[in-house]
mmCIF file of C-alpha atoms and ligand atoms in Angstrom:
data_model
loop_
_atom_site.group_PDB
_atom_site.id
_atom_site.type_symbol
_atom_site.label_atom_id
_atom_site.label_comp_id
_atom_site.label_asym_id
_atom_site.label_seq_id
_atom_site.Cartn_x
_atom_site.Cartn_y
_atom_site.Cartn_z
ATOM 1 C CA MET A 7 22.841 5.065 6.154
ATOM 2 C CA ASN A 8 20.248 3.315 7.808
ATOM 3 C CA VAL A 9 17.016 4.224 7.214
ATOM 4 C CA ARG A 10 14.695 2.379 9.450
ATOM 5 C CA GLY A 11 10.669 2.798 9.873
ATOM 6 C CA ILE A 12 7.684 1.636 7.757
ATOM 7 C CA GLY A 13 8.385 2.463 4.538
ATOM 8 C CA ARG A 14 10.547 4.221 2.721
ATOM 9 C CA VAL A 15 8.548 4.963 -0.388
ATOM 10 C CA VAL A 16 8.995 6.738 -3.161
ATOM 11 C CA VAL A 17 5.764 7.161 -4.802
ATOM 12 C CA VAL A 18 6.706 7.735 -8.568
ATOM 13 C CA ALA A 19 4.324 9.522 -11.333
ATOM 14 C CA MET A 20 2.001 10.963 -8.927
ATOM 15 C CA ALA A 21 0.326 12.922 -11.870
ATOM 16 C CA LEU A 22 -2.874 11.274 -13.200
ATOM 17 C CA THR A 23 -3.186 11.484 -16.479
ATOM 18 C CA VAL A 24 -6.966 10.320 -17.165
ATOM 19 C CA PRO A 25 -7.575 10.118 -20.708
ATOM 20 C CA LEU A 26 -10.462 12.720 -21.852
ATOM 21 C CA GLY A 27 -13.049 10.678 -22.363
ATOM 22 C CA ALA A 28 -13.071 8.199 -19.220
ATOM 23 C CA GLN A 29 -13.298 11.662 -17.366
ATOM 24 C CA LEU A 30 -16.383 12.740 -19.296
ATOM 25 C CA LEU A 31 -17.859 9.264 -18.915
ATOM 26 C CA SER A 32 -17.574 8.983 -15.056
ATOM 27 C CA ALA A 33 -17.647 11.343 -12.585
ATOM 28 C CA PRO A 34 -15.556 10.603 -9.524
ATOM 29 C CA GLY A 35 -17.223 8.773 -6.893
ATOM 30 C CA ALA A 36 -20.482 8.631 -9.103
ATOM 31 C CA ASP A 37 -20.158 5.313 -10.369
ATOM 32 C CA ALA A 38 -20.307 2.388 -8.301
ATOM 33 C CA ALA A 39 -19.840 -0.011 -10.768
ATOM 34 C CA SER A 40 -15.920 1.354 -11.718
ATOM 35 C CA VAL A 41 -14.101 -0.557 -9.526
ATOM 36 C CA THR A 42 -10.545 -1.646 -10.141
ATOM 37 C CA THR A 43 -9.413 -5.143 -9.009
ATOM 38 C CA LEU A 44 -5.863 -5.440 -7.551
ATOM 39 C CA TYR A 45 -4.103 -8.852 -7.232
ATOM 40 C CA TYR A 46 -1.819 -9.060 -4.565
ATOM 41 C CA SER A 47 0.614 -11.483 -3.759
ATOM 42 C CA SER A 48 2.174 -12.845 -0.530
ATOM 43 C CA SER A 49 3.589 -16.664 -1.085
ATOM 44 C CA ASP A 50 6.938 -14.610 -0.786
ATOM 45 C CA ALA A 51 6.449 -13.268 3.073
ATOM 46 C CA PRO A 52 5.210 -16.807 4.723
ATOM 47 C CA ASP A 53 5.402 -15.691 7.526
ATOM 48 C CA TYR A 54 3.377 -13.065 7.271
ATOM 49 C CA VAL A 55 0.449 -13.878 5.167
ATOM 50 C CA ALA A 56 -2.309 -13.759 7.734
ATOM 51 C CA GLN A 57 -1.381 -10.414 8.484
ATOM 52 C CA ILE A 58 -0.872 -9.334 4.810
ATOM 53 C CA ASP A 59 -4.611 -10.875 4.268
ATOM 54 C CA GLN A 60 -6.089 -8.999 7.209
ATOM 55 C CA GLY A 61 -4.516 -5.336 5.853
ATOM 56 C CA ALA A 62 -6.004 -5.713 2.524
ATOM 57 C CA ALA A 63 -9.048 -6.535 3.860
ATOM 58 C CA ASN A 64 -9.162 -3.356 6.169
ATOM 59 C CA TRP A 65 -8.617 -1.713 2.718
ATOM 60 C CA ASN A 66 -11.448 -3.803 0.959
ATOM 61 C CA ALA A 67 -13.908 -2.815 3.933
ATOM 62 C CA ALA A 68 -12.689 1.065 3.812
ATOM 63 C CA VAL A 69 -12.790 1.805 0.083
ATOM 64 C CA THR A 70 -15.176 0.160 -2.789
ATOM 65 C CA ASP A 71 -13.309 1.731 -5.724
ATOM 66 C CA VAL A 72 -10.946 -0.420 -5.185
ATOM 67 C CA LYS A 73 -10.483 -4.347 -4.511
ATOM 68 C CA LEU A 74 -7.200 -6.271 -3.461
ATOM 69 C CA VAL A 75 -7.800 -9.775 -4.215
ATOM 70 C CA LYS A 76 -5.097 -12.214 -2.786
ATOM 71 C CA ARG A 77 -3.406 -14.375 -6.568
ATOM 72 C CA ASP A 78 -0.391 -15.802 -6.998
ATOM 73 C CA SER A 79 -0.451 -15.230 -10.766
ATOM 74 C CA SER A 80 -0.093 -11.906 -11.947
ATOM 75 C CA ALA A 81 -0.341 -10.381 -8.957
ATOM 76 C CA THR A 82 1.073 -6.771 -9.776
ATOM 77 C CA ILE A 83 1.282 -6.181 -5.682
ATOM 78 C CA VAL A 84 4.362 -8.366 -5.080
ATOM 79 C CA ILE A 85 4.930 -8.907 -1.116
ATOM 80 C CA HIS A 86 8.353 -10.030 0.383
ATOM 81 C CA GLU A 87 9.773 -10.807 3.893
ATOM 82 C CA THR A 88 13.121 -9.488 4.437
ATOM 83 C CA ASN A 89 15.120 -9.524 7.713
ATOM 84 C CA ASP A 90 18.155 -6.952 6.416
ATOM 85 C CA GLY A 91 16.952 -4.129 9.423
ATOM 86 C CA GLN A 92 16.566 -1.385 6.686
ATOM 87 C CA GLY A 93 12.643 -1.191 7.737
ATOM 88 C CA SER A 94 10.090 -2.719 5.804
ATOM 89 C CA TYR A 95 9.265 -0.133 2.843
ATOM 90 C CA THR A 96 7.584 -0.329 -1.036
ATOM 91 C CA ASN A 97 8.576 0.061 -4.353
ATOM 92 C CA THR A 98 5.845 1.428 -6.490
ATOM 93 C CA ASP A 99 3.925 3.573 -9.225
ATOM 94 C CA GLY A 100 1.331 4.025 -6.626
ATOM 95 C CA HIS A 101 -1.024 2.777 -9.518
ATOM 96 C CA GLY A 102 -1.379 -1.118 -7.948
ATOM 97 C CA ASN A 103 1.880 -2.071 -9.085
ATOM 98 C CA GLY A 104 4.840 -2.532 -6.649
ATOM 99 C CA GLN A 105 7.253 -4.590 -4.959
ATOM 100 C CA ILE A 106 6.680 -4.310 -0.843
ATOM 101 C CA TYR A 107 9.064 -5.804 1.476
ATOM 102 C CA LEU A 108 8.410 -6.346 4.847
ATOM 103 C CA ASP A 109 11.498 -6.597 7.236
ATOM 104 C CA SER A 110 11.015 -8.861 9.839
ATOM 105 C CA THR A 111 13.313 -7.017 12.229
ATOM 106 C CA GLN A 112 10.729 -4.291 12.396
ATOM 107 C CA VAL A 113 8.292 -7.169 13.178
ATOM 108 C CA ALA A 114 10.757 -8.220 16.524
ATOM 109 C CA GLU A 115 11.070 -4.323 17.479
ATOM 110 C CA GLY A 116 7.484 -4.276 18.102
ATOM 111 C CA TYR A 117 6.216 -2.908 15.107
ATOM 112 C CA ASP A 118 2.312 -4.112 14.226
ATOM 113 C CA VAL A 119 3.052 -6.541 11.068
ATOM 114 C CA THR A 120 -0.807 -5.963 10.026
ATOM 115 C CA ARG A 121 -0.188 -2.259 10.174
ATOM 116 C CA ILE A 122 3.087 -2.317 8.228
ATOM 117 C CA ALA A 123 1.260 -4.827 5.375
ATOM 118 C CA ALA A 124 -1.661 -2.167 5.186
ATOM 119 C CA HIS A 125 0.904 0.776 5.334
ATOM 120 C CA GLU A 126 2.901 -0.505 2.817
ATOM 121 C CA ILE A 127 -0.308 -1.377 0.466
ATOM 122 C CA GLY A 128 -1.216 2.423 1.110
ATOM 123 C CA HIS A 129 1.547 3.168 -0.844
ATOM 124 C CA ASN A 130 0.379 0.792 -3.762
ATOM 125 C CA LEU A 131 -2.957 3.214 -3.928
ATOM 126 C CA GLY A 132 -1.514 6.156 -4.086
ATOM 127 C CA LEU A 133 -0.862 7.547 -0.236
ATOM 128 C CA PRO A 134 2.156 9.187 0.659
ATOM 129 C CA ASP A 135 3.978 9.438 4.030
ATOM 130 C CA ASP A 136 3.150 11.102 6.834
ATOM 131 C CA TYR A 137 5.039 10.188 9.852
ATOM 132 C CA THR A 138 3.676 12.928 11.829
ATOM 133 C CA GLY A 139 0.390 12.274 11.491
ATOM 134 C CA PRO A 140 -1.172 10.585 14.451
ATOM 135 C CA CYS A 141 -2.258 6.603 14.740
ATOM 136 C CA SER A 142 -5.053 6.831 13.451
ATOM 137 C CA GLU A 143 -3.818 6.777 10.164
ATOM 138 C CA LEU A 144 -1.582 4.369 8.258
ATOM 139 C CA MET A 145 0.212 6.690 6.763
ATOM 140 C CA SER A 146 2.034 8.160 9.699
ATOM 141 C CA GLY A 147 3.894 4.360 9.648
ATOM 142 C CA HIS A 148 6.636 4.138 12.334
ATOM 143 C CA GLY A 149 6.258 7.628 13.454
ATOM 144 C CA PRO A 150 3.505 6.897 16.132
ATOM 145 C CA GLY A 151 5.684 4.064 17.849
ATOM 146 C CA THR A 152 5.454 0.645 18.227
ATOM 147 C CA SER A 153 2.605 1.484 20.613
ATOM 148 C CA CYS A 154 0.530 2.305 17.811
ATOM 149 C CA LYS A 155 -1.786 -1.007 16.704
ATOM 150 C CA ASN A 156 -4.178 0.879 14.350
ATOM 151 C CA GLU A 157 -4.510 -0.941 11.342
ATOM 152 C CA LYS A 158 -7.346 1.001 9.438
ATOM 153 C CA PRO A 159 -6.703 3.260 7.387
ATOM 154 C CA SER A 160 -8.467 6.683 8.540
ATOM 155 C CA ALA A 161 -11.195 8.153 7.106
ATOM 156 C CA GLN A 162 -9.345 10.212 5.620
ATOM 157 C CA GLU A 163 -6.759 7.964 4.448
ATOM 158 C CA ALA A 164 -9.529 5.809 2.305
ATOM 159 C CA ALA A 165 -11.211 9.009 0.554
ATOM 160 C CA THR A 166 -8.050 9.860 -0.780
ATOM 161 C CA VAL A 167 -7.501 6.016 -2.124
ATOM 162 C CA GLN A 168 -11.075 6.044 -3.044
ATOM 163 C CA ARG A 169 -10.593 9.331 -5.538
ATOM 164 C CA ASN A 170 -7.742 7.881 -7.065
ATOM 165 C CA PHE A 171 -9.443 4.966 -8.369
ATOM 166 C CA ALA A 172 -12.746 7.103 -8.829
ATOM 167 C CA ASN A 173 -12.064 6.563 -12.417
ATOM 168 C CA GLY A 174 -10.899 3.203 -12.695
ATOM 169 C CA PHE A 175 -7.731 4.095 -12.717
ATOM 170 C CA ALA A 176 -6.061 1.342 -14.694
ATOM 171 C CA PRO A 177 -3.038 0.112 -13.423
ATOM 172 C CA ALA A 178 -0.079 1.409 -15.133
ATOM 173 C CA THR A 179 1.795 -1.145 -17.610
ATOM 174 C CA ALA A 180 5.393 -1.454 -15.765
ATOM 175 C CA VAL A 181 7.084 -1.297 -12.898
ATOM 176 C CA ARG A 182 9.055 1.282 -11.983
ATOM 177 C CA THR A 183 11.598 0.790 -9.337
ATOM 178 C CA PHE A 184 12.725 3.506 -7.463
ATOM 179 C CA ARG A 185 13.688 4.190 -3.502
HETATM 180 ZN ZN1 ZN B 8 5.938 4.066 4.058
#
């Protein structure tokens, strides 16, 4: 089976188990001081460092509850470059822990690299695929085709991520691999 396109992903453990105390202390979106910092590494995707940084920057510009920072040591979002023609994808828990694989074959087909990176990061921020969605969404992935160059989340996508991290949403302790 050769699944292609941006993102075969299974987001594991979407259920939000927020400690009761945390719920009481912080209403969603009400606490501007609650920022979750997630560290990502792009050193294993040397051809796409600039595009990955731009994809992360686009998320940082759209949300305030979570912040993506590049740092190799102890990064919980680790981005790799592959060329197996399988399409780009991520294994993630949807809580800021994941391995992202950017497929150079897919890039050669004309898909926008920054869009791919931002899409896969979106999974790591808890968003599911929406292949039938418009180009204005990141999570429509390969759906709108190679002509789609949108590299920024839609307002709705940003709002969902904002909500996902509104209570601090601490990263899970273990990466669960699950395609
Ligand atoms: Zn995807």
